[in-house]
Coordinates of C-alpha atoms in Angstrom, one line a residue:
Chain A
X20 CA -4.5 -20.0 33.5
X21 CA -5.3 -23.9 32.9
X22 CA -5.5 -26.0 36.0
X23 CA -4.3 -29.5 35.6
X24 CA -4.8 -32.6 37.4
X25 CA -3.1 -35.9 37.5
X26 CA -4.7 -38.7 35.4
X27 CA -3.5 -41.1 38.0
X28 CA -5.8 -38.9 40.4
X29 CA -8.8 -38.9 38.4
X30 CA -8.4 -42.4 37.8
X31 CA -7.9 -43.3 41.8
X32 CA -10.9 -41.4 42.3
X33 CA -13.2 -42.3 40.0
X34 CA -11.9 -46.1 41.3
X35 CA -13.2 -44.9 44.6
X36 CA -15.9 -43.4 44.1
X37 CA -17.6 -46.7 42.2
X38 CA -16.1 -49.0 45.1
X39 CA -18.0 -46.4 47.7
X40 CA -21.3 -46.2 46.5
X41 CA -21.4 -49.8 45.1
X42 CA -19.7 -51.5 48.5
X43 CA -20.8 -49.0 51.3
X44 CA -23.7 -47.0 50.7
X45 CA -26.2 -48.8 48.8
X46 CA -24.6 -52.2 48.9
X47 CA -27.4 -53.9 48.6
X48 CA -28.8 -51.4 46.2
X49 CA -27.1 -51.3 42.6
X50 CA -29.7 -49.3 40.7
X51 CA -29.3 -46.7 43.1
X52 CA -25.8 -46.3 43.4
X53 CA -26.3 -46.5 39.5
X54 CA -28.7 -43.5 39.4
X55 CA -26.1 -41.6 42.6
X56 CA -23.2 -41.9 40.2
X57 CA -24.9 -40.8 37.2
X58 CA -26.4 -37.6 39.1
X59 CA -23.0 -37.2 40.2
X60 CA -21.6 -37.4 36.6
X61 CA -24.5 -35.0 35.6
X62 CA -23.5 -32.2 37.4
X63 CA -19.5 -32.3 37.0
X64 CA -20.6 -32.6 32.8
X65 CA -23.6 -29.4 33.3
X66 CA -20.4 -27.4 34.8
X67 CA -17.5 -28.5 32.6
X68 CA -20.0 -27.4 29.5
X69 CA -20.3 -24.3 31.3
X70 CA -16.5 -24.0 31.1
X71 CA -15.4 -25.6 27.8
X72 CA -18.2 -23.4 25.5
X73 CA -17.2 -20.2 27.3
X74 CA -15.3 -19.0 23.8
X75 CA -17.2 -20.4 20.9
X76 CA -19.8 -19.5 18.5
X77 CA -23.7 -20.7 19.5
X78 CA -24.2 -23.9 18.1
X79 CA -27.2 -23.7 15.5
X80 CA -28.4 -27.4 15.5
X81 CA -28.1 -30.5 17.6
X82 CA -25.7 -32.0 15.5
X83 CA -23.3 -29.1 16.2
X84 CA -23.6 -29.8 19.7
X85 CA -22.8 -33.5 19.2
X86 CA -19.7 -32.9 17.2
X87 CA -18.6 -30.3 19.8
X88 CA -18.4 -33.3 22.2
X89 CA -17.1 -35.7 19.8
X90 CA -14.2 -33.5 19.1
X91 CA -13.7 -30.8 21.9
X92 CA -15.1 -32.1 24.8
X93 CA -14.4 -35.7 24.6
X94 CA -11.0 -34.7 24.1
X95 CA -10.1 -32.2 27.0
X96 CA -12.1 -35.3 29.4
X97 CA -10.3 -38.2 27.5
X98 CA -7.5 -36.6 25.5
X99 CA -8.5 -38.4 22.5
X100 CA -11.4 -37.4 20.3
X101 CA -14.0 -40.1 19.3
X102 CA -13.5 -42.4 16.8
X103 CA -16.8 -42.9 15.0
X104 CA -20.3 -41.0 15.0
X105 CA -23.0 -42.8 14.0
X106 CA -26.7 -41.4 13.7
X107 CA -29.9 -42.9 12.1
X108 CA -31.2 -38.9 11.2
X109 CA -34.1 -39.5 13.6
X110 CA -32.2 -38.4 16.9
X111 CA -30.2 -41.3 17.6
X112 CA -26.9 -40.5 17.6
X113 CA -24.0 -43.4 18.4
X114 CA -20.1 -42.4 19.6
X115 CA -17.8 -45.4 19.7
X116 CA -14.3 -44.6 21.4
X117 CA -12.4 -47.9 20.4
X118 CA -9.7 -46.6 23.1
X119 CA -11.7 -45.3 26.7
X120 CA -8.9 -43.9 28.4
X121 CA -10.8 -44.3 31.7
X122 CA -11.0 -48.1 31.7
X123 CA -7.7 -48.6 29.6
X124 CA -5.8 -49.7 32.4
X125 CA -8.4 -51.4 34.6
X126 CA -8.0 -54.8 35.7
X127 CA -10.8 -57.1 37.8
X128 CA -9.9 -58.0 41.5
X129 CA -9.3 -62.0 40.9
X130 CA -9.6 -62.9 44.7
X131 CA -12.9 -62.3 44.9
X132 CA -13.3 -65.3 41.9
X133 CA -11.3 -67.6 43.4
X134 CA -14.3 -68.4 45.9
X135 CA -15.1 -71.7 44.1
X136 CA -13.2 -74.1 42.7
X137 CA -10.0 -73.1 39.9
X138 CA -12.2 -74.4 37.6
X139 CA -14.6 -71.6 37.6
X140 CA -12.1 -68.9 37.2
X141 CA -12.6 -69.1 33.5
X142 CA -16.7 -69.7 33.7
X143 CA -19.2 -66.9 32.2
X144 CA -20.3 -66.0 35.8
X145 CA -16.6 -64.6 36.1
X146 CA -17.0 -62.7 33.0
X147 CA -20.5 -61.2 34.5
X148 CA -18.7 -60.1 37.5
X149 CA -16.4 -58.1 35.5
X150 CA -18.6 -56.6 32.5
X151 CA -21.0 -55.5 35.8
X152 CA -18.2 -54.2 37.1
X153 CA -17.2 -52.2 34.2
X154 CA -20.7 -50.9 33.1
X155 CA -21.1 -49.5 36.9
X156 CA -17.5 -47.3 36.3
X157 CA -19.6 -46.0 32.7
X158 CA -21.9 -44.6 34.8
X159 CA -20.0 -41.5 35.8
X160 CA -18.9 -40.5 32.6
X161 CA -22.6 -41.3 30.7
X162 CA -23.6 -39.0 33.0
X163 CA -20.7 -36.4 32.2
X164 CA -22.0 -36.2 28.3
X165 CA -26.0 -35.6 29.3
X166 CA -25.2 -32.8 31.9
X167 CA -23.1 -31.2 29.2
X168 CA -26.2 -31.9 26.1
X169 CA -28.6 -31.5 28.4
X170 CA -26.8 -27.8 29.2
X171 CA -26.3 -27.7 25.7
X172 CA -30.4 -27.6 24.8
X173 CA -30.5 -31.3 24.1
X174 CA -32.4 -33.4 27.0
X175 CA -31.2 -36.6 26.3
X176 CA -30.5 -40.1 27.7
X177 CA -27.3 -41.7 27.3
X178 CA -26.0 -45.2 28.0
X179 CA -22.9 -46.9 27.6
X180 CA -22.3 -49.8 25.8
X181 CA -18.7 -52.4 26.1
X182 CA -17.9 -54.6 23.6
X183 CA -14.8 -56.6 23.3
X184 CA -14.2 -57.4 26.9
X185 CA -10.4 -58.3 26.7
X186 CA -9.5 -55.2 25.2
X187 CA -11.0 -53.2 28.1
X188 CA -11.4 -50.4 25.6
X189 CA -13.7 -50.2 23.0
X190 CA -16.8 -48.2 24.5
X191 CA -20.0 -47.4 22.5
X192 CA -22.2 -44.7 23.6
X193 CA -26.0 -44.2 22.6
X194 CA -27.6 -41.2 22.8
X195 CA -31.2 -40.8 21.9
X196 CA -33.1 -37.8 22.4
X197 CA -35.9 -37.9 24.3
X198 CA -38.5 -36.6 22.8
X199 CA -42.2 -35.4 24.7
X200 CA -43.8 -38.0 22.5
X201 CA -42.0 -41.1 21.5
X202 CA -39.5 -42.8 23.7
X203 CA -38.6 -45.0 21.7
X204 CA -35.1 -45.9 20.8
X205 CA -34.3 -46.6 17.2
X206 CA -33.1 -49.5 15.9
X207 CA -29.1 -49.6 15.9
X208 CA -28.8 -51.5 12.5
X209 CA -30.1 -48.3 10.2
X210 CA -27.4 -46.1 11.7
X211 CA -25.0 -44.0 9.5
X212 CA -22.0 -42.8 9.6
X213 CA -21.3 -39.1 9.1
X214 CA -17.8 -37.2 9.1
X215 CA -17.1 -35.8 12.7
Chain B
X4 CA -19.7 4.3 33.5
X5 CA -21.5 1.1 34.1
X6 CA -24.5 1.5 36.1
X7 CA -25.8 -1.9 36.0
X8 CA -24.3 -5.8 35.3
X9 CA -27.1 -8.7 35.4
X10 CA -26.6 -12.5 34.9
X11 CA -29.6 -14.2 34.3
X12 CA -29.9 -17.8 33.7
X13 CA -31.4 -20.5 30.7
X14 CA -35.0 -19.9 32.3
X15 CA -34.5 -16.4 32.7
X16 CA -34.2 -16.9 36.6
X17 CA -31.7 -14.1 37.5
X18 CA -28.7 -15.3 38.9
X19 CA -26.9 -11.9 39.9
X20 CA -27.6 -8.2 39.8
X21 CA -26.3 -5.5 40.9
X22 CA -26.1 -1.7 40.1
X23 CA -23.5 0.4 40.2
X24 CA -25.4 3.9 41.2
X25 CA -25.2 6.6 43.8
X26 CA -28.7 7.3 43.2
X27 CA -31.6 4.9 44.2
X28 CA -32.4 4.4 40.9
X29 CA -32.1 0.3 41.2
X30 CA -35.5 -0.7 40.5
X31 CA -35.5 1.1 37.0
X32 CA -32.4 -0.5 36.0
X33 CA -33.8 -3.7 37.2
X34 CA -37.3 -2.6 34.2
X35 CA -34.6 -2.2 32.1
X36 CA -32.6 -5.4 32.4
X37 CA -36.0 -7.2 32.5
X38 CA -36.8 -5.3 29.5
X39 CA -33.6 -6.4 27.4
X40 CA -34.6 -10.1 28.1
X41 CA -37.7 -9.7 25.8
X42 CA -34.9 -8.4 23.1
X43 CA -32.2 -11.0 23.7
X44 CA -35.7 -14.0 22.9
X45 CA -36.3 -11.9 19.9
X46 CA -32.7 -11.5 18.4
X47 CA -32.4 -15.5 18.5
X48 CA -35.5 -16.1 17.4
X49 CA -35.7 -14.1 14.3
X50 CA -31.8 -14.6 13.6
X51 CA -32.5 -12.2 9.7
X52 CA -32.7 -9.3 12.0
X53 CA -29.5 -9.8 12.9
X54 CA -27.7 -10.5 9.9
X55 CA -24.0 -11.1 9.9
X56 CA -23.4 -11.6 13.8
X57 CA -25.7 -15.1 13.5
X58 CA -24.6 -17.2 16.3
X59 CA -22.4 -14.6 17.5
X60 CA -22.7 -15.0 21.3
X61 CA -21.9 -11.1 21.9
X62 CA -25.5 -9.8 20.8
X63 CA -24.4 -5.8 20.8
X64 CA -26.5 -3.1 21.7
X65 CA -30.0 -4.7 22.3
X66 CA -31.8 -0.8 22.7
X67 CA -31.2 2.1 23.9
X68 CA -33.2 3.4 26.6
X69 CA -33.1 7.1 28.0
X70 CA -29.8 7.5 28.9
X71 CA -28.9 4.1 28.9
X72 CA -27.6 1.8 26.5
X73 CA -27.9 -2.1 26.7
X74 CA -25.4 -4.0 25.5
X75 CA -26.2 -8.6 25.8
X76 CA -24.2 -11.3 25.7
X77 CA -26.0 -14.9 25.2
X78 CA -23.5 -18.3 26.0
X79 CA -24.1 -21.6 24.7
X80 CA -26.1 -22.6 27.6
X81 CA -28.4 -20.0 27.1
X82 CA -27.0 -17.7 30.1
X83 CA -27.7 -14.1 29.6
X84 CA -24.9 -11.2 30.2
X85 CA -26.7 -7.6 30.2
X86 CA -24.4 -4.6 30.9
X87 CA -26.1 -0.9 31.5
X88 CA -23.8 2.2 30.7
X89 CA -24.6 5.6 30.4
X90 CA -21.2 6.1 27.8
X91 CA -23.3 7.0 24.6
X92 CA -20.2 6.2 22.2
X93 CA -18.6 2.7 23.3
X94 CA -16.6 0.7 20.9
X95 CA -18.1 -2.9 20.6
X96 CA -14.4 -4.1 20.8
X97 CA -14.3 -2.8 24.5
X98 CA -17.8 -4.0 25.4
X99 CA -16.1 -7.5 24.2
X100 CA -13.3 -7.8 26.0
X101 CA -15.5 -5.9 29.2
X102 CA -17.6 -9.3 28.9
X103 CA -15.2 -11.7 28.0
X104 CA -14.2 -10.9 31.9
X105 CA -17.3 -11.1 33.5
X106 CA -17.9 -14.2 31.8
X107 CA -14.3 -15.4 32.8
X108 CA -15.4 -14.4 36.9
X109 CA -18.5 -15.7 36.2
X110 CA -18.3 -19.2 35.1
X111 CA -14.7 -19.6 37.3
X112 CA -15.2 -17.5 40.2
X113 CA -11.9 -16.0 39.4
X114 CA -9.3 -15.2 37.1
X115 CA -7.7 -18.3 38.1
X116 CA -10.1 -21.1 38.3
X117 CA -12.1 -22.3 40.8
X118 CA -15.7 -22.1 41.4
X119 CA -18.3 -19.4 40.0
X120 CA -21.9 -18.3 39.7
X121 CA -23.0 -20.4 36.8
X122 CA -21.0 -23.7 38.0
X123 CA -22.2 -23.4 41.4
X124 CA -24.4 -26.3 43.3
X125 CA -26.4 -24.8 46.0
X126 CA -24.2 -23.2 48.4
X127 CA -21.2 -25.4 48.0
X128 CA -18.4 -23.7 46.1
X129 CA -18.9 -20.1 46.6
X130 CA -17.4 -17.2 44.7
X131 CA -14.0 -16.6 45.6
X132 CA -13.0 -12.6 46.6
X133 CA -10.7 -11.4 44.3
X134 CA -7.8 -13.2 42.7
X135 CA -4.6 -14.5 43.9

């Protein structure tokens, strides 16, 4: 009943698809290739929802919802559930994923920072390169989890967060609601944990 | 028999209809699918009424109508399943497993994957026919 897909595949293609929009069509354009590859992310998430809540109980509040895609749906996408769940009880919630399988084994292209001298290879404009690099590949799969909430009931706004560069891994994810009156984002520091 | 299957969306937008009837009687099933909607909002929203099947997506037999009875189904997403019979004594277990399939074609387009109603973009990825 379950179709399956290579990982290798998905990885090739979500490879691609970055390196298209952000090198061919709006080369000169990041934001928008940004907003195209979240839109794109959006509506693979709204369908996969569709799919993986096809056998389960309604969810009665939000934070059902969240932990349905801390623990189910984060791991039929990433075959890991999330690590920590943070919220601060006011409609933040943060997911940390100290292993992203989608950028676990993704390296930077060093030829194109070998323009200037060898010097530079270890300079922080190097580093920019690659952190831009990786936060235009979180695109697709911030937009994955708000198609799925926004299915869900919860309209929402999600970014994507990398810490620890060298590790490639460790991926933070911020979710706060969006709410008809305040858009503000909470503070991080008076976040709390809470058992997934 | 099953006169009638509707699937109508998060915004009550109705995504498919069709009745199943000799007779051209489709604009009163139609009333009475339109009808059930009002009783599918009222079921979630006063969730007492309802007792034991809270947050049970298969909502039962929302009324009875003439010589109809309407049996609802609410998903996650808020997509409505409404199924018209005229059979007066149906076992809920058969209405399950009746929309467990329809769900199933729905949301996959088949039996064995692919595209469907509710996971379609604009005309791209159609319903399959059949299954393999």
């Amino acid at each position: 009943m379950v179709r399956e897909v290579s990982e290798s595949c998905v990885d090739s293609l979500l490879t691609e698809m970055v390196a298209c929009y952000c090198n061919r069509f709006y080369a000169n354009k990041p934001e928008l290739a940004a907003r195209r590859i979240e839109a794109i992310g959006y509506q693979v998430g709204h369908q996969l929802s569709e799919r993986y809540t096809m056998e389960r109980p309604r969810f009665t509040d939000h934070l059902e919802a969240i932990k349905f895609i801390c623990k189910d749906f984060w791991s039929e996408l990433f075959k890991k559930q999330i690590d920590n769940l943070k919220t601060n009880h006011r409609g933040t919630f943060v997911l940390q994923d100290n292993k992203f399988r989608w950028l676990a084994r993704m390296s930077v292209d060093p030829s194109t920072d070998n323009v200037g001298s060898v010097e530079d290879n270890n300079s922080p404009t190097a580093e920019n390169k690659a952190a831009h690099a990786m936060s235009m590949h979180l695109y697709f799969p911030c937009g994955i989890i708000r198609g799925a909430l926004s299915n869900l009931g919860i309209p929402c706004a999600v970014s994507a967060d990398i810490s620890n560069l060298p590790a490639w891994g460790n991926l933070t994810i911020l979710i706060p609601f969006i709410r008809a009156k305040d858009l503000k984002i909470e503070p991080l520091f008076h976040v709390k944990n809470i058992e997934i | 028999m099953i006169v009638c299957v509707a699937v109508v969306g998060h915004q009550n937008n109705p995504l498919y209809i069709q009745s199943f009837t000799e007779a051209d009687d489709a604009l009163k099933l139609h009333h009475i699918v339109h009808c059930s909607l009002d009783v599918v909002d009222e079921r979630v929203n006063n969730p007492k009424r309802s007792g034991p099947m809270l947050n049970e997506t298969f909502l039962g037999l929302l009324y009875p109508i003439e010589n109809y009875k309407v049996y609802g189904y609410l998903t996650n997403t808020k997509v409505k399943f409404i199924l018209v019979t005229t059979d007066l004594d149906v076992k809920d277990a058969d209405n399950l497993v009746l929309f467990g399939t329809i769900i199933k074609v729905g949301v996959t387009g088949n039996r064995k994957g692919g595209s469907g109603l509710l996971t379609r973009n604009g005309d791209e990825g159609k319903c399959k026919e059949g299954g393999p």
